[in-house]
mmCIF file of N, CA, C and O in Angstrom:
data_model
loop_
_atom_site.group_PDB
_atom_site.id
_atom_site.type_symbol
_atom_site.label_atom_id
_atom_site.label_comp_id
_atom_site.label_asym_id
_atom_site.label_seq_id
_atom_site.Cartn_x
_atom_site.Cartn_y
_atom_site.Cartn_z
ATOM 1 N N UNK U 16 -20.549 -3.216 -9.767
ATOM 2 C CA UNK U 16 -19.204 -2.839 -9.376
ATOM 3 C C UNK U 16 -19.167 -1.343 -9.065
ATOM 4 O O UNK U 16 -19.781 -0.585 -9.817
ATOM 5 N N UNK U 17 -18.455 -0.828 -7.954
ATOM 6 C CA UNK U 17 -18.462 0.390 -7.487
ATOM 7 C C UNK U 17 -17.303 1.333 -8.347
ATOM 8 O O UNK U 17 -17.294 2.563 -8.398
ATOM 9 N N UNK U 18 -16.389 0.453 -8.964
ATOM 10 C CA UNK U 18 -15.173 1.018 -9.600
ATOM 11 C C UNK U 18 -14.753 2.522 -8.948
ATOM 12 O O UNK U 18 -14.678 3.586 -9.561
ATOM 13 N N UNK U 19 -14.433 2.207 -7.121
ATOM 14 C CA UNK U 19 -14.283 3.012 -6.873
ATOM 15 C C UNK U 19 -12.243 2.851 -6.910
ATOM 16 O O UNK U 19 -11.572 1.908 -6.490
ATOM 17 N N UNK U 20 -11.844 3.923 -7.452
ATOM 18 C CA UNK U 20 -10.097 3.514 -7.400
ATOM 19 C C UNK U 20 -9.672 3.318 -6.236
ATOM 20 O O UNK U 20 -10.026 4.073 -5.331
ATOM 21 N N UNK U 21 -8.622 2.014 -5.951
ATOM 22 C CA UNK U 21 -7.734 1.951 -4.968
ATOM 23 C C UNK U 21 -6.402 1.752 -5.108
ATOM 24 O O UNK U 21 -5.870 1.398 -6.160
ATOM 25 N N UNK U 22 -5.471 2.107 -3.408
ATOM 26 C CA UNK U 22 -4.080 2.083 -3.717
ATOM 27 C C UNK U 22 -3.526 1.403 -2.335
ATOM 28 O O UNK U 22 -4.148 1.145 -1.304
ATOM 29 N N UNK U 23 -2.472 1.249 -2.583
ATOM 30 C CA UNK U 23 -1.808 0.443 -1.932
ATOM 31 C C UNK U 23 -0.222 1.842 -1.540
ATOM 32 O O UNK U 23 0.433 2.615 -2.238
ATOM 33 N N UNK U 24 -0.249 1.575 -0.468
ATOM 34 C CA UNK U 24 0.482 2.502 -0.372
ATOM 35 C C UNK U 24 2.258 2.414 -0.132
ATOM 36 O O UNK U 24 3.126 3.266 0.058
ATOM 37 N N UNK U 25 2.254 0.636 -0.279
ATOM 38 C CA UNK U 25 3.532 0.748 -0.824
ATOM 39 C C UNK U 25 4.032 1.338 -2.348
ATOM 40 O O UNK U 25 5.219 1.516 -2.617
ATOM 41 N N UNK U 26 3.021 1.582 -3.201
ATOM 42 C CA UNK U 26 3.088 2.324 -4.226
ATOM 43 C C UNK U 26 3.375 3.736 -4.448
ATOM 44 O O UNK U 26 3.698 4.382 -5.445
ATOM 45 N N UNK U 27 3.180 4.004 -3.317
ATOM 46 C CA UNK U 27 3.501 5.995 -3.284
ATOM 47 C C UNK U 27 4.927 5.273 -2.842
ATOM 48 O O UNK U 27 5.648 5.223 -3.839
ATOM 49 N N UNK U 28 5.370 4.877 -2.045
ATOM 50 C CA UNK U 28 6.982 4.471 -1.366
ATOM 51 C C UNK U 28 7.591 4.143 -2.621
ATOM 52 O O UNK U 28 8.246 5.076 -3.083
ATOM 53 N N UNK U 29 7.572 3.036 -3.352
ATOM 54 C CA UNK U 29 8.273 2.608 -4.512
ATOM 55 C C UNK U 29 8.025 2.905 -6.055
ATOM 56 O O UNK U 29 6.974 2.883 -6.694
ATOM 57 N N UNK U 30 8.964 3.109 -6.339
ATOM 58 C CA UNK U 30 8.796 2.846 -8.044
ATOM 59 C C UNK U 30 9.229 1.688 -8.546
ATOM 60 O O UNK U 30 10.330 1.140 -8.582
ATOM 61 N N UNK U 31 8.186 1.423 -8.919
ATOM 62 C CA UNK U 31 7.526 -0.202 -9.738
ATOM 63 C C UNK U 31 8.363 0.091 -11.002
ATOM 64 O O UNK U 31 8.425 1.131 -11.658
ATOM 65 N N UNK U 32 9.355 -1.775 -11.280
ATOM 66 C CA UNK U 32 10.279 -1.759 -12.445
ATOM 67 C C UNK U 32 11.220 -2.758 -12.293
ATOM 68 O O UNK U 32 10.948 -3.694 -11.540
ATOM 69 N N UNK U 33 12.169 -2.731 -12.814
ATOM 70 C CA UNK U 33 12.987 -3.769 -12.914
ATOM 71 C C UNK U 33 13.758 -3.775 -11.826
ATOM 72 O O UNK U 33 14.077 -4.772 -11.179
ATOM 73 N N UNK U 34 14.209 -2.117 -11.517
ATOM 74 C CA UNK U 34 14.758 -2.420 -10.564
ATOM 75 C C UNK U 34 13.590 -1.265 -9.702
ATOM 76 O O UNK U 34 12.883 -0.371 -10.167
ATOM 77 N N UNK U 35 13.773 -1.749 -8.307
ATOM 78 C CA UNK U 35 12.755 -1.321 -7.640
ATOM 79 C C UNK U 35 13.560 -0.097 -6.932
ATOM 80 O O UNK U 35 14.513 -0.525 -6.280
ATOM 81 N N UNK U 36 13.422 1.272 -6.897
ATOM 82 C CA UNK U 36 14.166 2.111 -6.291
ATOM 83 C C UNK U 36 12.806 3.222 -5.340
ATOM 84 O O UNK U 36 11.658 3.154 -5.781
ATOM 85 N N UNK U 37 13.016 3.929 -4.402
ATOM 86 C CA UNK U 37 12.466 4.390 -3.383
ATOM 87 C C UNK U 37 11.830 5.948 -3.687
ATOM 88 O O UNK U 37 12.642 6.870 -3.607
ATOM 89 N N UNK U 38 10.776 6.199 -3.944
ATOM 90 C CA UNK U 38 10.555 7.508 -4.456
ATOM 91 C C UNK U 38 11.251 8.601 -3.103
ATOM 92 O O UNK U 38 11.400 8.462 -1.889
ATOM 93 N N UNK U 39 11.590 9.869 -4.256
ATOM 94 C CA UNK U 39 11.298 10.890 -2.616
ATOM 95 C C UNK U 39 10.224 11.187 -1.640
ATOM 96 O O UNK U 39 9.015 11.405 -1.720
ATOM 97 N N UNK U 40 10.770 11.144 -1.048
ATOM 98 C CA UNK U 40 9.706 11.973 0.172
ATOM 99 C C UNK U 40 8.581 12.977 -0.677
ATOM 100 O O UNK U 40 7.380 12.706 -0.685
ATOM 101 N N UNK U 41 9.024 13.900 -1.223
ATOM 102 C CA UNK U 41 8.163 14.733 -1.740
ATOM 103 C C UNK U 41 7.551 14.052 -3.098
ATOM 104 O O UNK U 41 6.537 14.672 -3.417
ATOM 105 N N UNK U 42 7.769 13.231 -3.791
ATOM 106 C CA UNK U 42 6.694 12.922 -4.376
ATOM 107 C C UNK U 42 5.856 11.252 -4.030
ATOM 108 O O UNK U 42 4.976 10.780 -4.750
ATOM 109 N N UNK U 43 6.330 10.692 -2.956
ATOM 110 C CA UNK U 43 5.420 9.921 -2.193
ATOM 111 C C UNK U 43 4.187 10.639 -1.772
ATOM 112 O O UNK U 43 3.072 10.490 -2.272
ATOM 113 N N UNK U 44 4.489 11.374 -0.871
ATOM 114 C CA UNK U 44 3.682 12.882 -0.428
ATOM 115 C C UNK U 44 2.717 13.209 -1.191
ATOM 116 O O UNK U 44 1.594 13.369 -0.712
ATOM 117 N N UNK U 45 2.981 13.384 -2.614
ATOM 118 C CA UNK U 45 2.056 14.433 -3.675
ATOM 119 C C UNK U 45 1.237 12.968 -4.408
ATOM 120 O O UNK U 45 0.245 13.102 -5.125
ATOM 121 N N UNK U 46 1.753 11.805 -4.132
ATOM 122 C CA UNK U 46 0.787 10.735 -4.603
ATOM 123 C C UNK U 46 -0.116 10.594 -3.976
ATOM 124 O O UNK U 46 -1.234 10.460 -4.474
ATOM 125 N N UNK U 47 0.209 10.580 -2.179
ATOM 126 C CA UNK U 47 -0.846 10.199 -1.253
ATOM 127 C C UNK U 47 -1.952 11.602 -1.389
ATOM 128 O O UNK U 47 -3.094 11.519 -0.936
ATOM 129 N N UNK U 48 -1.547 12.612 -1.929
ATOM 130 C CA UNK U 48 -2.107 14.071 -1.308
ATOM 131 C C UNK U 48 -3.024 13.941 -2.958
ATOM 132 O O UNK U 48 -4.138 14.443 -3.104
ATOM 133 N N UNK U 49 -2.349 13.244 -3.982
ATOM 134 C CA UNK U 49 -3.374 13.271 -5.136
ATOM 135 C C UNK U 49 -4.388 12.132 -4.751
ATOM 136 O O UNK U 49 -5.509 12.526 -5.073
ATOM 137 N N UNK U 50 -4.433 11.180 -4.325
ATOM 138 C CA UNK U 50 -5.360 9.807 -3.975
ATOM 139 C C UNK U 50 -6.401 10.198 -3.423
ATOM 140 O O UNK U 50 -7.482 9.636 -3.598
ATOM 141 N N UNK U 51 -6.190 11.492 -2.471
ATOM 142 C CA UNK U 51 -7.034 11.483 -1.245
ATOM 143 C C UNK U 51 -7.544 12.809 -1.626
ATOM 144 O O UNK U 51 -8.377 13.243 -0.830
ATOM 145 N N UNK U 52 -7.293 13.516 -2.550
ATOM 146 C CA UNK U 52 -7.850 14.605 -3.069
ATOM 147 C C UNK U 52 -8.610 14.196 -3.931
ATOM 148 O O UNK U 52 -8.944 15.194 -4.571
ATOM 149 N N UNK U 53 -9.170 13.177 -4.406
ATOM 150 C CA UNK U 53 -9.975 12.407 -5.872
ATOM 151 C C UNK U 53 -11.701 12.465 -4.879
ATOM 152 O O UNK U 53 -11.755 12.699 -3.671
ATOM 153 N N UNK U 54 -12.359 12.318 -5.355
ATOM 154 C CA UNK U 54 -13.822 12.415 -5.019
ATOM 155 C C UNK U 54 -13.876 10.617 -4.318
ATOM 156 O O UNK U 54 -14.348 10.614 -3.182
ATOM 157 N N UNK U 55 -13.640 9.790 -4.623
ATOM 158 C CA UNK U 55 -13.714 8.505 -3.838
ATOM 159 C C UNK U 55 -12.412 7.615 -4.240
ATOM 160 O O UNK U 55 -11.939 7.376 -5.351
ATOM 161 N N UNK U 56 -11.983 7.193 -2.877
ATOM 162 C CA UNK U 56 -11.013 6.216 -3.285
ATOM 163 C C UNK U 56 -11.049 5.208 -1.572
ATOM 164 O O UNK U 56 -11.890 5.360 -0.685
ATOM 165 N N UNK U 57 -9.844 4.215 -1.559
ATOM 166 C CA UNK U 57 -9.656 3.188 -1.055
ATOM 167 C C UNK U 57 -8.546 3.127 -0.771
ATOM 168 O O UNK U 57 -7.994 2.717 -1.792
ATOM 169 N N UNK U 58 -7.371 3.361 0.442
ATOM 170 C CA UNK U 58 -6.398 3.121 0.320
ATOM 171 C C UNK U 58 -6.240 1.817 1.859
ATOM 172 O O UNK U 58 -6.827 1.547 2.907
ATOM 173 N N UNK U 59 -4.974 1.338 1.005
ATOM 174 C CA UNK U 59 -4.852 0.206 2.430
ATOM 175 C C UNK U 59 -3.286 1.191 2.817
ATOM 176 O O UNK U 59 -2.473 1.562 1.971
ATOM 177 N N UNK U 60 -3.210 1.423 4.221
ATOM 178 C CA UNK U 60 -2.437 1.517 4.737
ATOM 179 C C UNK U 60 -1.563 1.387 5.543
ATOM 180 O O UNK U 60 -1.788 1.926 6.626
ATOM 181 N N UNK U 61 -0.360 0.718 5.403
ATOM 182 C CA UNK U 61 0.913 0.104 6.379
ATOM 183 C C UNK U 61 1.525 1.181 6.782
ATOM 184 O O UNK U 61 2.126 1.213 7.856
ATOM 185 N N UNK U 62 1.441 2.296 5.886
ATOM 186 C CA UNK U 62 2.506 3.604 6.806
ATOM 187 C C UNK U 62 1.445 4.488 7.307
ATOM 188 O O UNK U 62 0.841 5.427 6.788
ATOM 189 N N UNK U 63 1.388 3.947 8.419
ATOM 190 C CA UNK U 63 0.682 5.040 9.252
ATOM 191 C C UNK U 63 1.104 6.214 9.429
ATOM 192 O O UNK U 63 0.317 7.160 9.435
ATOM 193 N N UNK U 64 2.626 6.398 9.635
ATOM 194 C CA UNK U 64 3.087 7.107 10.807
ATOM 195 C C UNK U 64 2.995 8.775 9.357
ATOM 196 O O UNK U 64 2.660 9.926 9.639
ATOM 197 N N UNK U 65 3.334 8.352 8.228
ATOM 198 C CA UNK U 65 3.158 9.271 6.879
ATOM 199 C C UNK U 65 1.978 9.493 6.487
ATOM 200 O O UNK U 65 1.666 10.614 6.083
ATOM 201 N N UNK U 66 1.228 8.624 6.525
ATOM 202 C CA UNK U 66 -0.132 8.162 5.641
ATOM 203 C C UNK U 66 -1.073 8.787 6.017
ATOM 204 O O UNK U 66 -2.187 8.527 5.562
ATOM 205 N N UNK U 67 -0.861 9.926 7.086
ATOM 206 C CA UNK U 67 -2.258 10.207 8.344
ATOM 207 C C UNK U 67 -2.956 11.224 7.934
ATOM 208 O O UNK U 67 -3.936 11.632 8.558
ATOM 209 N N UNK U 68 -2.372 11.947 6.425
ATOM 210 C CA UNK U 68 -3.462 12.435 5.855
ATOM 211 C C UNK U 68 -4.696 11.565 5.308
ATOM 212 O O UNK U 68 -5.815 12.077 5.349
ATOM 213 N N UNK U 69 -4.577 10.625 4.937
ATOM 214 C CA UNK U 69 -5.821 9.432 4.628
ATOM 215 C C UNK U 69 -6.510 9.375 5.860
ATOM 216 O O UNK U 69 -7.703 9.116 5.703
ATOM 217 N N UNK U 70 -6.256 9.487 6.703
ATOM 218 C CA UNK U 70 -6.889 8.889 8.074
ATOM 219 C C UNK U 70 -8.356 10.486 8.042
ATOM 220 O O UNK U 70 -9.532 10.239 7.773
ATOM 221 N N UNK U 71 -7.935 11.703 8.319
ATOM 222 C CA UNK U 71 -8.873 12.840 8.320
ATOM 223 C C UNK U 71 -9.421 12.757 7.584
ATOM 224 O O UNK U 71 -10.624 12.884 7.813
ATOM 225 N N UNK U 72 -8.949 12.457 6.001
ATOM 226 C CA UNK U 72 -9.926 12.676 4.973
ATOM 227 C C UNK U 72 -11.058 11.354 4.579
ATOM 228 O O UNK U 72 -11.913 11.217 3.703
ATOM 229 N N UNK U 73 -10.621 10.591 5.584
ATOM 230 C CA UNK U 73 -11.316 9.390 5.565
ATOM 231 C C UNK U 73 -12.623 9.334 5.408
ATOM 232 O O UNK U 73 -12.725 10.513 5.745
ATOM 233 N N UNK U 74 -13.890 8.983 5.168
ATOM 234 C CA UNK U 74 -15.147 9.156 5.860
ATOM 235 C C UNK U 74 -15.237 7.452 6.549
ATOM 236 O O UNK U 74 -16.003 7.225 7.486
ATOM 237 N N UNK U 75 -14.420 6.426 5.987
ATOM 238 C CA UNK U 75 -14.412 5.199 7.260
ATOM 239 C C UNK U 75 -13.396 4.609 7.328
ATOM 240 O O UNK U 75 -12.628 4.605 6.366
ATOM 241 N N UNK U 76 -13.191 4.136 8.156
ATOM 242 C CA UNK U 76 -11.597 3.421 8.693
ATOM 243 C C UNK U 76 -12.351 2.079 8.992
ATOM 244 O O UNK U 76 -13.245 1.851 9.807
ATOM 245 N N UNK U 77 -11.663 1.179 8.002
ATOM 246 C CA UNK U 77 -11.578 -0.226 8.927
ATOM 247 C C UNK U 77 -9.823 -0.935 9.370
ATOM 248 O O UNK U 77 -8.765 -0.958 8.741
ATOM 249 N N UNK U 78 -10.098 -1.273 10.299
ATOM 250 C CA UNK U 78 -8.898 -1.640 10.926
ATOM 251 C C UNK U 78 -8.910 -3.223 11.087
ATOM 252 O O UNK U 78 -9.549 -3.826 11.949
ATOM 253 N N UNK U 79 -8.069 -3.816 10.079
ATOM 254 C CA UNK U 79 -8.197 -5.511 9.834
ATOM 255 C C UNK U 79 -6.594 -6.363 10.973
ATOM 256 O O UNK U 79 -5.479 -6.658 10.541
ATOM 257 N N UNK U 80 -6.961 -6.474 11.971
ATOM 258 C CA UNK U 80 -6.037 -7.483 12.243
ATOM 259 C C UNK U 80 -6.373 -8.754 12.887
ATOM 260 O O UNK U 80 -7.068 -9.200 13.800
ATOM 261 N N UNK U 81 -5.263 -9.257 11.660
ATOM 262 C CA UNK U 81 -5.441 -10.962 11.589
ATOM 263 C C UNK U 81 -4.267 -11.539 12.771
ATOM 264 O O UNK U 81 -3.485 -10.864 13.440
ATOM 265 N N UNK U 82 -4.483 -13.187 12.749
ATOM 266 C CA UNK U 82 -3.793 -13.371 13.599
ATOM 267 C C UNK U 82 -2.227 -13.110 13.615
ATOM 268 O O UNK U 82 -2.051 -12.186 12.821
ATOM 269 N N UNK U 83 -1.208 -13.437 14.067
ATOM 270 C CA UNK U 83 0.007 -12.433 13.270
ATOM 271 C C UNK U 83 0.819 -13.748 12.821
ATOM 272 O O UNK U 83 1.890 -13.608 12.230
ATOM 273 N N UNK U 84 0.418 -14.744 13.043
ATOM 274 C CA UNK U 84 1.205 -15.935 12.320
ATOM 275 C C UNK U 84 0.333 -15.926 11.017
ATOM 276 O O UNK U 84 1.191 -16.167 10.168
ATOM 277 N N UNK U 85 -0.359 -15.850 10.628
ATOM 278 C CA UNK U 85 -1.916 -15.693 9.070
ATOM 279 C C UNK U 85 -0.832 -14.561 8.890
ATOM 280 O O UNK U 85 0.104 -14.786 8.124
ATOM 281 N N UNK U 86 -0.906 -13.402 9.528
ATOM 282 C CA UNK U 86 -0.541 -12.001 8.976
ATOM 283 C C UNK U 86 1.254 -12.789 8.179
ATOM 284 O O UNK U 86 1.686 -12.756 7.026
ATOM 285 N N UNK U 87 1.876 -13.447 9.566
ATOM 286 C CA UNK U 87 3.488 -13.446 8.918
ATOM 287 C C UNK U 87 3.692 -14.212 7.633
ATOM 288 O O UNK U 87 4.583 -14.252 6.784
ATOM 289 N N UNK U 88 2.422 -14.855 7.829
ATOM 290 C CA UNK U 88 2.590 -16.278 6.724
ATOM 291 C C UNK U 88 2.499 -15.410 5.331
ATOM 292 O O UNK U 88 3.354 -15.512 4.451
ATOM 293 N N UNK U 89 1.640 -14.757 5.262
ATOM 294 C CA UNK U 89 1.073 -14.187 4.094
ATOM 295 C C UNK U 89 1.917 -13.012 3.854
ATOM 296 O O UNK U 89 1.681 -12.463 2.778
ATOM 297 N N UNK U 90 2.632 -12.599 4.410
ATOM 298 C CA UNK U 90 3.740 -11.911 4.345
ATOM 299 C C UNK U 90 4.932 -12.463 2.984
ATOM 300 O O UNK U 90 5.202 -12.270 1.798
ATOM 301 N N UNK U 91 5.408 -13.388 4.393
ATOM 302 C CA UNK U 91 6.371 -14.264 3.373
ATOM 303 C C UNK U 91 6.148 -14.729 2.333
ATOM 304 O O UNK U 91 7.019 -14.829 1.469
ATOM 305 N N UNK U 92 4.481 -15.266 2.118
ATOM 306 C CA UNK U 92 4.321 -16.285 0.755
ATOM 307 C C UNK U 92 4.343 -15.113 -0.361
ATOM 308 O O UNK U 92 4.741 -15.262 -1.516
ATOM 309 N N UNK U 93 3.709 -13.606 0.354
ATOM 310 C CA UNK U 93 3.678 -12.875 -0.991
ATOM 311 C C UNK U 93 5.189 -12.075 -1.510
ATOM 312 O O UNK U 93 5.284 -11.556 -2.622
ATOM 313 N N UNK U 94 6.226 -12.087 -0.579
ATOM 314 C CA UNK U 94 7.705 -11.733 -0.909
ATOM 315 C C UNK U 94 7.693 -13.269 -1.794
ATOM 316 O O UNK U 94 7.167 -13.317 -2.905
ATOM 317 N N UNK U 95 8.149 -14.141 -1.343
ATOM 318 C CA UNK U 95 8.911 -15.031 -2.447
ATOM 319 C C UNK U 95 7.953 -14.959 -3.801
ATOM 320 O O UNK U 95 8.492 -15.250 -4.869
ATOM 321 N N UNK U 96 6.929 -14.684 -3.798
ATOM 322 C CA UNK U 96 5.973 -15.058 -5.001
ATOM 323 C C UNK U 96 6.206 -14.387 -5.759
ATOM 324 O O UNK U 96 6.435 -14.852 -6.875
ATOM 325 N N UNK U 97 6.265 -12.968 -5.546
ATOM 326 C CA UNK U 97 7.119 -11.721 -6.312
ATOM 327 C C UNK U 97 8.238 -12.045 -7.007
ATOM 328 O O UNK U 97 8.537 -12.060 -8.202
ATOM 329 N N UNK U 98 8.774 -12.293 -6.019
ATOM 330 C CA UNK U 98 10.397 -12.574 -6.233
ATOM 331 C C UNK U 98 10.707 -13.811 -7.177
ATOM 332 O O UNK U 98 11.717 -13.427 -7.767
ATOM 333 N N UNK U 99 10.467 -14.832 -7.561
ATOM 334 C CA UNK U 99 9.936 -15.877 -8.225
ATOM 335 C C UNK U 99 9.158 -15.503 -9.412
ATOM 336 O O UNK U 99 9.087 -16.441 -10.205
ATOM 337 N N UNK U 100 8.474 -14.300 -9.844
ATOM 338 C CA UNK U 100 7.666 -14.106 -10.690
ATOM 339 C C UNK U 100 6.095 -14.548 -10.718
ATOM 340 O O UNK U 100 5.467 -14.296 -11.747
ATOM 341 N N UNK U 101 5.478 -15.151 -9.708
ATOM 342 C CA UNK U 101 4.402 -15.839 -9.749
ATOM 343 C C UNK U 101 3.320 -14.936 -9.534
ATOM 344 O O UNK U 101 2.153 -15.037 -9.911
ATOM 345 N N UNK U 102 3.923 -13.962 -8.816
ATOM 346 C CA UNK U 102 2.587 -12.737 -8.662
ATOM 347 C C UNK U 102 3.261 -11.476 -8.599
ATOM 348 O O UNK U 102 4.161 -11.106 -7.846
ATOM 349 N N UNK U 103 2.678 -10.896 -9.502
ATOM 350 C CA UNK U 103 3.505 -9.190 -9.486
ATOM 351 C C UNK U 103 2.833 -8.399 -8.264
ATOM 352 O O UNK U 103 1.956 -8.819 -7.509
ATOM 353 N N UNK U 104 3.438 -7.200 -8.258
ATOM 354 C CA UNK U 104 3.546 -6.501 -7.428
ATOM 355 C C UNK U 104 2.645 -5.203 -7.562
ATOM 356 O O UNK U 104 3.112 -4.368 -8.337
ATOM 357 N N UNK U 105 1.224 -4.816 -6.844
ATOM 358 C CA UNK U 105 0.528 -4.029 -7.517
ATOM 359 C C UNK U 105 1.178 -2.156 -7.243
ATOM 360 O O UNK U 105 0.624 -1.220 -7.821
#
């Protein structure tokens, strides 16, 4: 096992809890800017348009797209599953 740490970067966006509320800007920011300042990590990223410090400090980019009905499906199954309790939210 490489136990190299990874993140998900709806996690810098939200704070994880009962009730789910929206971090600031500035400390979304200082999560992504601590992740990518660590000696090795892994992030998956949906916010590009924020996230693009990961992208420079990268040393590889893979870029996964599935078909977008697979992509929508798996979308939806993982909202209700949450939501339902069947699979938390990392």
């Amino acid at each position: 096992m490489l136990e190299i740490p990874h993140y998900e970067t709806d996690n810098f966006v939200w704070e994880r809890g009962e009730e789910q509320r929206r971090f600031p800007i500035e400390i979304r920011d200082a999560l992504l800017k601590q992740a990518v300042g660590s000696e090795a990590w892994v992030i998956e990223v949906v916010h590009h348009k924020w996230a693009q410090e990961s992208f420079t400090e990268a040393d590889y980019i893979f870029i996964i797209c599935p078909n977008k009905f697979v992509r929508d499906f798996r979308i939806l199954r993982r909202f209700f599953r949450t939501r339902l309790g069947l699979e938390h939210e990392h």
